[in-house]
CSV table of N, CA and C in Angstrom, one decimal:
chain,number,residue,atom,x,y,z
A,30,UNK,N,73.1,-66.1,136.4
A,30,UNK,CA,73.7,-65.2,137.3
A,30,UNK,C,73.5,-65.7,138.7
A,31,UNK,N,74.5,-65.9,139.4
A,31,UNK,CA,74.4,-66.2,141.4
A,31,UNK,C,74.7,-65.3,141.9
A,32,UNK,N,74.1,-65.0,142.9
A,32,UNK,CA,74.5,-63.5,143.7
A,32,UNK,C,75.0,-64.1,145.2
A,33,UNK,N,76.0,-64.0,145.5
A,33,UNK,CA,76.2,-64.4,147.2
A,33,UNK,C,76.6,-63.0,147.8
A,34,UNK,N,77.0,-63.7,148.8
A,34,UNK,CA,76.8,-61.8,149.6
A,34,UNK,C,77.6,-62.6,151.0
A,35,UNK,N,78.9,-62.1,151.6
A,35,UNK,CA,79.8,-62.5,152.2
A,35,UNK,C,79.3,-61.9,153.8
A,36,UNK,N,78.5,-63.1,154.3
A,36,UNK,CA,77.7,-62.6,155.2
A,36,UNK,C,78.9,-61.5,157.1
A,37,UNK,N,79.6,-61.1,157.2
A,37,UNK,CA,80.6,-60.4,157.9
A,37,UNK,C,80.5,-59.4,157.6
A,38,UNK,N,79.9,-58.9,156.3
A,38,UNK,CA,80.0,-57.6,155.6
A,38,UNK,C,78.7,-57.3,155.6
A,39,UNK,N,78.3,-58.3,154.9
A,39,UNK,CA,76.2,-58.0,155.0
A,39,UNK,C,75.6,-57.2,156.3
A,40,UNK,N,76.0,-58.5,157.6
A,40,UNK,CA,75.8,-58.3,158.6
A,40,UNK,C,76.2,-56.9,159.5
A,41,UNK,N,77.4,-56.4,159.4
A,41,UNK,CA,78.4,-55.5,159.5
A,41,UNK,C,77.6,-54.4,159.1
A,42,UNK,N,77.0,-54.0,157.8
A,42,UNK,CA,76.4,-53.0,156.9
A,42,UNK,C,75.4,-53.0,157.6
A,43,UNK,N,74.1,-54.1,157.9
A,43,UNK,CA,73.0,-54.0,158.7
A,43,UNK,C,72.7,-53.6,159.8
A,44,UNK,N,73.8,-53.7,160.7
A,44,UNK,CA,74.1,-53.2,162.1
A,44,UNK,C,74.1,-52.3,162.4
A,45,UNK,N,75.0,-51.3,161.4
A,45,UNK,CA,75.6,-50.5,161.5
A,45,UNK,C,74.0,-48.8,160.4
A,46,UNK,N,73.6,-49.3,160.0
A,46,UNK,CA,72.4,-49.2,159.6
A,46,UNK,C,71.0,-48.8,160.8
A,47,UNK,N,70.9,-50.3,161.2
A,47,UNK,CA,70.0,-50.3,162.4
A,47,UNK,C,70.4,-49.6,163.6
A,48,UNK,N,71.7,-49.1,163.3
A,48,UNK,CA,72.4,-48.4,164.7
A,48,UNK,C,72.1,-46.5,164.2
A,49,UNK,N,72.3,-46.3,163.0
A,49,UNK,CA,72.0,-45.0,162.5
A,49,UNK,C,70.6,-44.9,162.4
A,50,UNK,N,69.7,-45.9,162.2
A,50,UNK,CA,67.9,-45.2,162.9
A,50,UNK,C,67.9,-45.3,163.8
A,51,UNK,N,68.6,-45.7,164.9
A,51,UNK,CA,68.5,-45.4,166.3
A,51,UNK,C,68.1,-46.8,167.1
A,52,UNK,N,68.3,-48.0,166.7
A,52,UNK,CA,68.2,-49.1,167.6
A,52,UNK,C,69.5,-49.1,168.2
A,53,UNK,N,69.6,-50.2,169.6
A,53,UNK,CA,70.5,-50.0,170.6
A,53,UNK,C,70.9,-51.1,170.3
A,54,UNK,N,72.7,-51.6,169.7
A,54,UNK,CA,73.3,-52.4,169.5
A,54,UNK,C,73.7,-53.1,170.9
A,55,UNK,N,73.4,-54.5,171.1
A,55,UNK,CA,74.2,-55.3,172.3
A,55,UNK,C,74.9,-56.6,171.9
A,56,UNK,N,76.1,-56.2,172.3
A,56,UNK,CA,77.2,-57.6,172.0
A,56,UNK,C,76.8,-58.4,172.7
A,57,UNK,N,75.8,-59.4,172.7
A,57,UNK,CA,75.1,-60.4,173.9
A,57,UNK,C,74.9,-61.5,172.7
A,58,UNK,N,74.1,-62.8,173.7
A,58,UNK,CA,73.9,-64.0,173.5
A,58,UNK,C,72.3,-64.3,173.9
A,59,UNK,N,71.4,-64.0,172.7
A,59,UNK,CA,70.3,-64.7,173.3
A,59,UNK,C,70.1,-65.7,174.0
A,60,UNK,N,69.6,-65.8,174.7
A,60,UNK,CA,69.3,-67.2,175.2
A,60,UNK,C,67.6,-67.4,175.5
A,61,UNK,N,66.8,-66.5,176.2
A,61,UNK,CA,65.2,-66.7,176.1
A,61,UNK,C,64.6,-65.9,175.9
A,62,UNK,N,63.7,-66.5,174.9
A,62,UNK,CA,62.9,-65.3,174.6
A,62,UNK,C,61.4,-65.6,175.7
A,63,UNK,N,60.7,-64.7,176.3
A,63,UNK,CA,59.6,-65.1,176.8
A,63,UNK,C,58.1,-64.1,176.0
A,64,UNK,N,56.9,-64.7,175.5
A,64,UNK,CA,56.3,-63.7,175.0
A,64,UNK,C,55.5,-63.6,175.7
A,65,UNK,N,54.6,-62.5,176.2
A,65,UNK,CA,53.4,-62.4,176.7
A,65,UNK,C,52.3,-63.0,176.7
A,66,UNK,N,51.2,-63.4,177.5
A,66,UNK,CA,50.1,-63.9,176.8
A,66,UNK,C,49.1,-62.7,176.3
A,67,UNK,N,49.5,-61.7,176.7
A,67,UNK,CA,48.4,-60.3,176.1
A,67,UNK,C,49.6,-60.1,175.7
A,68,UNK,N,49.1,-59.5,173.7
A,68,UNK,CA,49.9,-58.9,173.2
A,68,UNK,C,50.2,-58.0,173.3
A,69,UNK,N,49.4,-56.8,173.9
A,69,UNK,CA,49.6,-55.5,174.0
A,69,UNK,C,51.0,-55.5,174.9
A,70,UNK,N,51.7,-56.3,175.7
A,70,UNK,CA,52.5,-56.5,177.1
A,70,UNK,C,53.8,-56.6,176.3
A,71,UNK,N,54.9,-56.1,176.2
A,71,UNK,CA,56.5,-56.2,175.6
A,71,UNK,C,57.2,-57.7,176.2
A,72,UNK,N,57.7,-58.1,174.7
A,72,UNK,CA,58.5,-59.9,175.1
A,72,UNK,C,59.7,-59.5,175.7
A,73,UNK,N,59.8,-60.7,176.5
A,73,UNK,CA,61.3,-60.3,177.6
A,73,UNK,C,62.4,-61.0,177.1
A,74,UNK,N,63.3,-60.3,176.3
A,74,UNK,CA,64.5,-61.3,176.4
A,74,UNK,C,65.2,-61.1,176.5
A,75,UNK,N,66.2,-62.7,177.5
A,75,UNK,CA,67.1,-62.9,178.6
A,75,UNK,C,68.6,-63.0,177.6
A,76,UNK,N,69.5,-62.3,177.8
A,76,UNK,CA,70.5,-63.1,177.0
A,76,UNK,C,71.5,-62.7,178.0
A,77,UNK,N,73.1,-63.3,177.5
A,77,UNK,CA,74.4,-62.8,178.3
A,77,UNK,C,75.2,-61.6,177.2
A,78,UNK,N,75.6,-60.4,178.3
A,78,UNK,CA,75.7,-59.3,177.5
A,78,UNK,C,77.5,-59.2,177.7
A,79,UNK,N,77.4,-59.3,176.6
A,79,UNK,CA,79.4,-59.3,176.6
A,79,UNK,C,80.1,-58.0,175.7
A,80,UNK,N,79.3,-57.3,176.3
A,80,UNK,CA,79.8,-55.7,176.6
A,80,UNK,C,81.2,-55.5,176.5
A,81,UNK,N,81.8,-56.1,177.9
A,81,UNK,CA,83.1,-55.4,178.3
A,81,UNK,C,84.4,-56.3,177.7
A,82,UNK,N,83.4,-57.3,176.8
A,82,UNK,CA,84.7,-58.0,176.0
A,82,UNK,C,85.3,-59.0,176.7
A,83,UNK,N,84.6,-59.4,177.6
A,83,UNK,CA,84.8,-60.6,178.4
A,83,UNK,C,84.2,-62.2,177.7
A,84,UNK,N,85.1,-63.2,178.2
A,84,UNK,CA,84.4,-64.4,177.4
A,84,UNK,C,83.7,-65.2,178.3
A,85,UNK,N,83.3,-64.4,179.6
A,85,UNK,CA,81.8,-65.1,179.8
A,85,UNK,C,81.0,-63.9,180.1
A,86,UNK,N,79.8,-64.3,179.9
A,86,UNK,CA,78.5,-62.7,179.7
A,86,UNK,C,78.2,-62.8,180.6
A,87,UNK,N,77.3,-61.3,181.1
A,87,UNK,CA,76.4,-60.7,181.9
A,87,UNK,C,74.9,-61.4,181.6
A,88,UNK,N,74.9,-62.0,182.7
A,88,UNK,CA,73.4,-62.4,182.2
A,88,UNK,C,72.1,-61.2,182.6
A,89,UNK,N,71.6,-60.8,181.3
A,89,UNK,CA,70.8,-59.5,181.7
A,89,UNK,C,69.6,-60.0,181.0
A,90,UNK,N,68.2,-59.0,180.9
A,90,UNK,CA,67.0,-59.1,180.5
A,90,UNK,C,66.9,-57.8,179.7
A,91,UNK,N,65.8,-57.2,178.6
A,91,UNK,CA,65.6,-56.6,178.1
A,91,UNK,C,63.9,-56.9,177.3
A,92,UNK,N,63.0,-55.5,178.0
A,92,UNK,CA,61.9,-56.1,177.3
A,92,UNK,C,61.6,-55.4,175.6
A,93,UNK,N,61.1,-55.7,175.1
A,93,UNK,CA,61.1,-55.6,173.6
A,93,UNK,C,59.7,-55.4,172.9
A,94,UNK,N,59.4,-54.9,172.0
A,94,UNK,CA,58.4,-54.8,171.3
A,94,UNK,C,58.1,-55.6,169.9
A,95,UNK,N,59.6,-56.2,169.5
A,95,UNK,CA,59.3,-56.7,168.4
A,95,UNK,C,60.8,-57.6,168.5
A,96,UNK,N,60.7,-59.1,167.7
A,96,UNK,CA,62.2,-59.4,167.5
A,96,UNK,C,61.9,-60.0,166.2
A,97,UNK,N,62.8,-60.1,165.4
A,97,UNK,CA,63.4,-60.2,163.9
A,97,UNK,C,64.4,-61.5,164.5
A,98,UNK,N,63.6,-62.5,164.3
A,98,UNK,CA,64.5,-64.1,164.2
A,98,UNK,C,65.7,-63.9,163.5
A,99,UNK,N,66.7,-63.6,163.3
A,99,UNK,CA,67.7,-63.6,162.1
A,99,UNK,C,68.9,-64.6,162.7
A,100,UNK,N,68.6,-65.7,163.5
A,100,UNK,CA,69.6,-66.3,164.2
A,100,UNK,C,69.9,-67.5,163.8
A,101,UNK,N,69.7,-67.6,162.3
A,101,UNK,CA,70.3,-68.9,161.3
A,101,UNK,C,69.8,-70.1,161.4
A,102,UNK,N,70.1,-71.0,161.5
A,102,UNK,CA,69.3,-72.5,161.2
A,102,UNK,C,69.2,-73.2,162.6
A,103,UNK,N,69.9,-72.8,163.3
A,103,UNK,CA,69.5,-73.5,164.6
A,103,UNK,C,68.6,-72.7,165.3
A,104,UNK,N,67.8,-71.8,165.1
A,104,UNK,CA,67.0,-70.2,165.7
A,104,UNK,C,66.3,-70.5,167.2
A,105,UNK,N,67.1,-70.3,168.2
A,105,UNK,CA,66.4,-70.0,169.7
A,105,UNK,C,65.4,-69.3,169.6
A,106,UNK,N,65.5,-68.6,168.9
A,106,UNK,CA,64.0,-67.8,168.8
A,106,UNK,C,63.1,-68.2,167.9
A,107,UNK,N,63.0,-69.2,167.0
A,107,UNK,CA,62.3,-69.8,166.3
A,107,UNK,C,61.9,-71.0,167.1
A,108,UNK,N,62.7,-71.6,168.3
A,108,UNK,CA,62.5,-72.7,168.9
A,108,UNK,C,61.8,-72.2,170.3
A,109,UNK,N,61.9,-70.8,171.3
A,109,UNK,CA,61.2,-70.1,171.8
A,109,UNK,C,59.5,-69.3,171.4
A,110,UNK,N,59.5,-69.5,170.8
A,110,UNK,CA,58.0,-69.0,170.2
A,110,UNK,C,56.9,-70.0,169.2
A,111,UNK,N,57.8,-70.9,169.3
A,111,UNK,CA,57.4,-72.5,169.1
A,111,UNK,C,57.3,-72.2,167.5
A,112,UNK,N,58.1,-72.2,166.6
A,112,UNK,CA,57.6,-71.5,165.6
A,112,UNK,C,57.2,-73.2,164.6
A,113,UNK,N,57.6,-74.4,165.0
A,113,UNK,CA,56.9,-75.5,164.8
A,113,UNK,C,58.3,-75.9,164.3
A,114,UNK,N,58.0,-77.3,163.4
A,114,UNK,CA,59.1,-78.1,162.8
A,114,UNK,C,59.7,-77.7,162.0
A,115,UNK,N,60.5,-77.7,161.5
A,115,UNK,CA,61.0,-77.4,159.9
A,115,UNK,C,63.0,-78.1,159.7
A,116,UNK,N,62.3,-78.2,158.8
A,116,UNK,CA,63.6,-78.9,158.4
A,116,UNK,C,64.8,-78.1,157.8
A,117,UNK,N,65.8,-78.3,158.0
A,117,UNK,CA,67.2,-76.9,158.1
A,117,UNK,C,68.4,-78.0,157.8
A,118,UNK,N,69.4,-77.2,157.2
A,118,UNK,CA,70.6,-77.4,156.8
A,118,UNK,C,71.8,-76.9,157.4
A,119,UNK,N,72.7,-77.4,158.1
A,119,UNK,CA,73.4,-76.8,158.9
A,119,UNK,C,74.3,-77.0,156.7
A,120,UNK,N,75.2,-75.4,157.1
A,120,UNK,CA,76.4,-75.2,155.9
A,120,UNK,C,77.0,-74.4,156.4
A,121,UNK,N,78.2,-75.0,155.9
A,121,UNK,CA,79.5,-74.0,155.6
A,121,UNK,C,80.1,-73.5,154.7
A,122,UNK,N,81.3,-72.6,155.1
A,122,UNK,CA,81.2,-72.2,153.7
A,122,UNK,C,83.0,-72.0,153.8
A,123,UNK,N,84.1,-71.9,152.7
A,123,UNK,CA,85.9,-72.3,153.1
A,123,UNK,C,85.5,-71.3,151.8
A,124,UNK,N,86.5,-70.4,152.2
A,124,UNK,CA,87.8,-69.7,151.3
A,124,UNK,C,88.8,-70.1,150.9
A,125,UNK,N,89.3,-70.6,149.5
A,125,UNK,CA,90.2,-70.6,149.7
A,125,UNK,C,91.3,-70.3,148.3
A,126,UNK,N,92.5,-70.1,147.9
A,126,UNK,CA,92.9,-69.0,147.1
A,126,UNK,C,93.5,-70.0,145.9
A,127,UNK,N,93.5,-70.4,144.9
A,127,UNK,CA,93.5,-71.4,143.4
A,127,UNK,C,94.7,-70.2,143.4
A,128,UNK,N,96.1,-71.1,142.1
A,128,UNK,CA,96.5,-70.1,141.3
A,128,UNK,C,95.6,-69.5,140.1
A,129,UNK,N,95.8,-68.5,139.5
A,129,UNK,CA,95.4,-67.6,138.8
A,129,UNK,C,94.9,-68.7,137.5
A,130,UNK,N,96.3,-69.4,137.1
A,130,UNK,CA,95.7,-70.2,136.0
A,130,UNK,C,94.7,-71.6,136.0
A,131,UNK,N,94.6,-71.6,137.4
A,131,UNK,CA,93.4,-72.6,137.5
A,131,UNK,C,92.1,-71.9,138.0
A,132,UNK,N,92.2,-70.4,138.0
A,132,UNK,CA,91.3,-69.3,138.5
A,132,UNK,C,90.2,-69.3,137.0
A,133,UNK,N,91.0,-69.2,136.1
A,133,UNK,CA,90.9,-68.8,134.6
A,133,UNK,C,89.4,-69.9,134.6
A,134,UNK,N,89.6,-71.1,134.4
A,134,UNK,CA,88.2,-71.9,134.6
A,134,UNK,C,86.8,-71.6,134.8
A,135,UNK,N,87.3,-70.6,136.0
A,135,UNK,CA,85.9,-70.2,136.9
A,135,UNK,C,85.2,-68.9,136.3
A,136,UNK,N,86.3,-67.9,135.8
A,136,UNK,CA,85.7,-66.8,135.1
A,136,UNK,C,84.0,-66.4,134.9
A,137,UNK,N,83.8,-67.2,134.6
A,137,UNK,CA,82.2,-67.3,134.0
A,137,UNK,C,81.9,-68.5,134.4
A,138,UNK,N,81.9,-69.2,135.2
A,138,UNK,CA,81.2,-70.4,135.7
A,138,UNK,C,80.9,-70.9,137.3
A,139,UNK,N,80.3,-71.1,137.1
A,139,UNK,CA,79.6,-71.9,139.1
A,139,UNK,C,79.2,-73.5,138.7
A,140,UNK,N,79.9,-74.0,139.7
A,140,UNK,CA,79.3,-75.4,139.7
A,140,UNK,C,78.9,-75.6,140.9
A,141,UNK,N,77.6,-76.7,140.5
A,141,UNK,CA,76.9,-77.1,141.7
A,141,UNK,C,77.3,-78.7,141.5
A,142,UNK,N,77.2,-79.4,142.6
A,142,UNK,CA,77.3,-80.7,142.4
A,142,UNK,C,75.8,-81.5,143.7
A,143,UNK,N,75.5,-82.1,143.1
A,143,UNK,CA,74.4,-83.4,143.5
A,143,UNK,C,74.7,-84.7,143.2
A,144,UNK,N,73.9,-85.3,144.4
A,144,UNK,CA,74.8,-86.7,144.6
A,144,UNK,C,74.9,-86.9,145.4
A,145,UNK,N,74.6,-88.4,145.7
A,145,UNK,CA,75.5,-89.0,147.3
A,145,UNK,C,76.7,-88.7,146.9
A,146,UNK,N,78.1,-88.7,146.5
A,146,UNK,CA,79.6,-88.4,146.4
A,146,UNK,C,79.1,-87.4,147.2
A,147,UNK,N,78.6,-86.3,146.9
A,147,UNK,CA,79.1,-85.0,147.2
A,147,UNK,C,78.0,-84.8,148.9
A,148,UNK,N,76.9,-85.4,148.8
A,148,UNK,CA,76.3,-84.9,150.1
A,148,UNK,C,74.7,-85.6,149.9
A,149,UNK,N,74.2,-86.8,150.9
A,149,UNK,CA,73.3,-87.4,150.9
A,149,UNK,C,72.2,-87.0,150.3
A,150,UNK,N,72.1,-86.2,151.1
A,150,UNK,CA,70.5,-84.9,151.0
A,150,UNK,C,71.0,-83.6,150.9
A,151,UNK,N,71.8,-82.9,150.2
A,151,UNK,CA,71.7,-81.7,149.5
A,151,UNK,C,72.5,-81.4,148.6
A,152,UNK,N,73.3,-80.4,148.4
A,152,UNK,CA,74.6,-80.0,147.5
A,152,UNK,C,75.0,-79.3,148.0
A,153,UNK,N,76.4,-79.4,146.8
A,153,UNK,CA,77.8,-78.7,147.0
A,153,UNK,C,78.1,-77.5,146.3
A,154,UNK,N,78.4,-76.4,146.5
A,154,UNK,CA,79.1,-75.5,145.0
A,154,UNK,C,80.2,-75.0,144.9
A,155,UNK,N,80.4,-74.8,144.2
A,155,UNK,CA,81.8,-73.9,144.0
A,155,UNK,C,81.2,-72.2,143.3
A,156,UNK,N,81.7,-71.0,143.9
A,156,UNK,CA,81.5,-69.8,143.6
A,156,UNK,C,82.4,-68.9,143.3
A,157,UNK,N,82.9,-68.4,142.6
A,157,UNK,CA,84.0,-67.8,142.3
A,157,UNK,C,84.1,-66.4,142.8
């Protein structure tokens, strides 16, 4: 069994979640995080806030109590709080639509593929 989860919707449900216990959703752009040297003191972070739907942001500040890194493999905030080295995978991911009778194949199956052909240092899959 593979379970994926179509991260637009994931995300979307989470938000939307976090917004019903009462956190304050901002259409912005991290950009720094700064943390205190006493912890008892709230971390400040700087980002551009694109509120009004404009395609360049408000550069604003917001101090904080807690942040939840969730900003993928390149993490400003994992690279702000020095969180050290680690080694990451940049991936993508394409939709895209088979006829039905070459759909039939996939029914019950996932492939992974390994191998230089397919990708130096990692793999490939196909998910139905």
């Amino acid at each position: 069994w593979i379970g994926m989860c179509r991260r637009e919707v994931f995300d979307d449900y989470l938000r939307k979640r976090a917004e019903k216990n009462g956190a304050k959703i901002i259409n912005g752009l991290m950009m720094k995080v700064d943390v205190p040297s006493n912890p008892e003191d709230p971390i400040k972070l700087s980002y551009n806030d694109y509120a009004d739907g404009g395609k360049v942001g408000t550069p604003k500040t917001i101090e904080v109590d807690m942040v939840i890194g969730a900003d993928g493999a390149n993490s400003r905030v994992a690279k702000d709080i020095d969180a050290g080295e680690y080694d990451y995978a940049i991936a993508f991911q394409e939709r895209i639509r088979i006829p039905d009778d070459k759909m039939k194949y996939y029914e019950d199956l996932a492939e992974m593929y390994v191998g230089d052909d397919v990708s130096p240092d990692f793999y490939g899959w196909v998910f139905p």
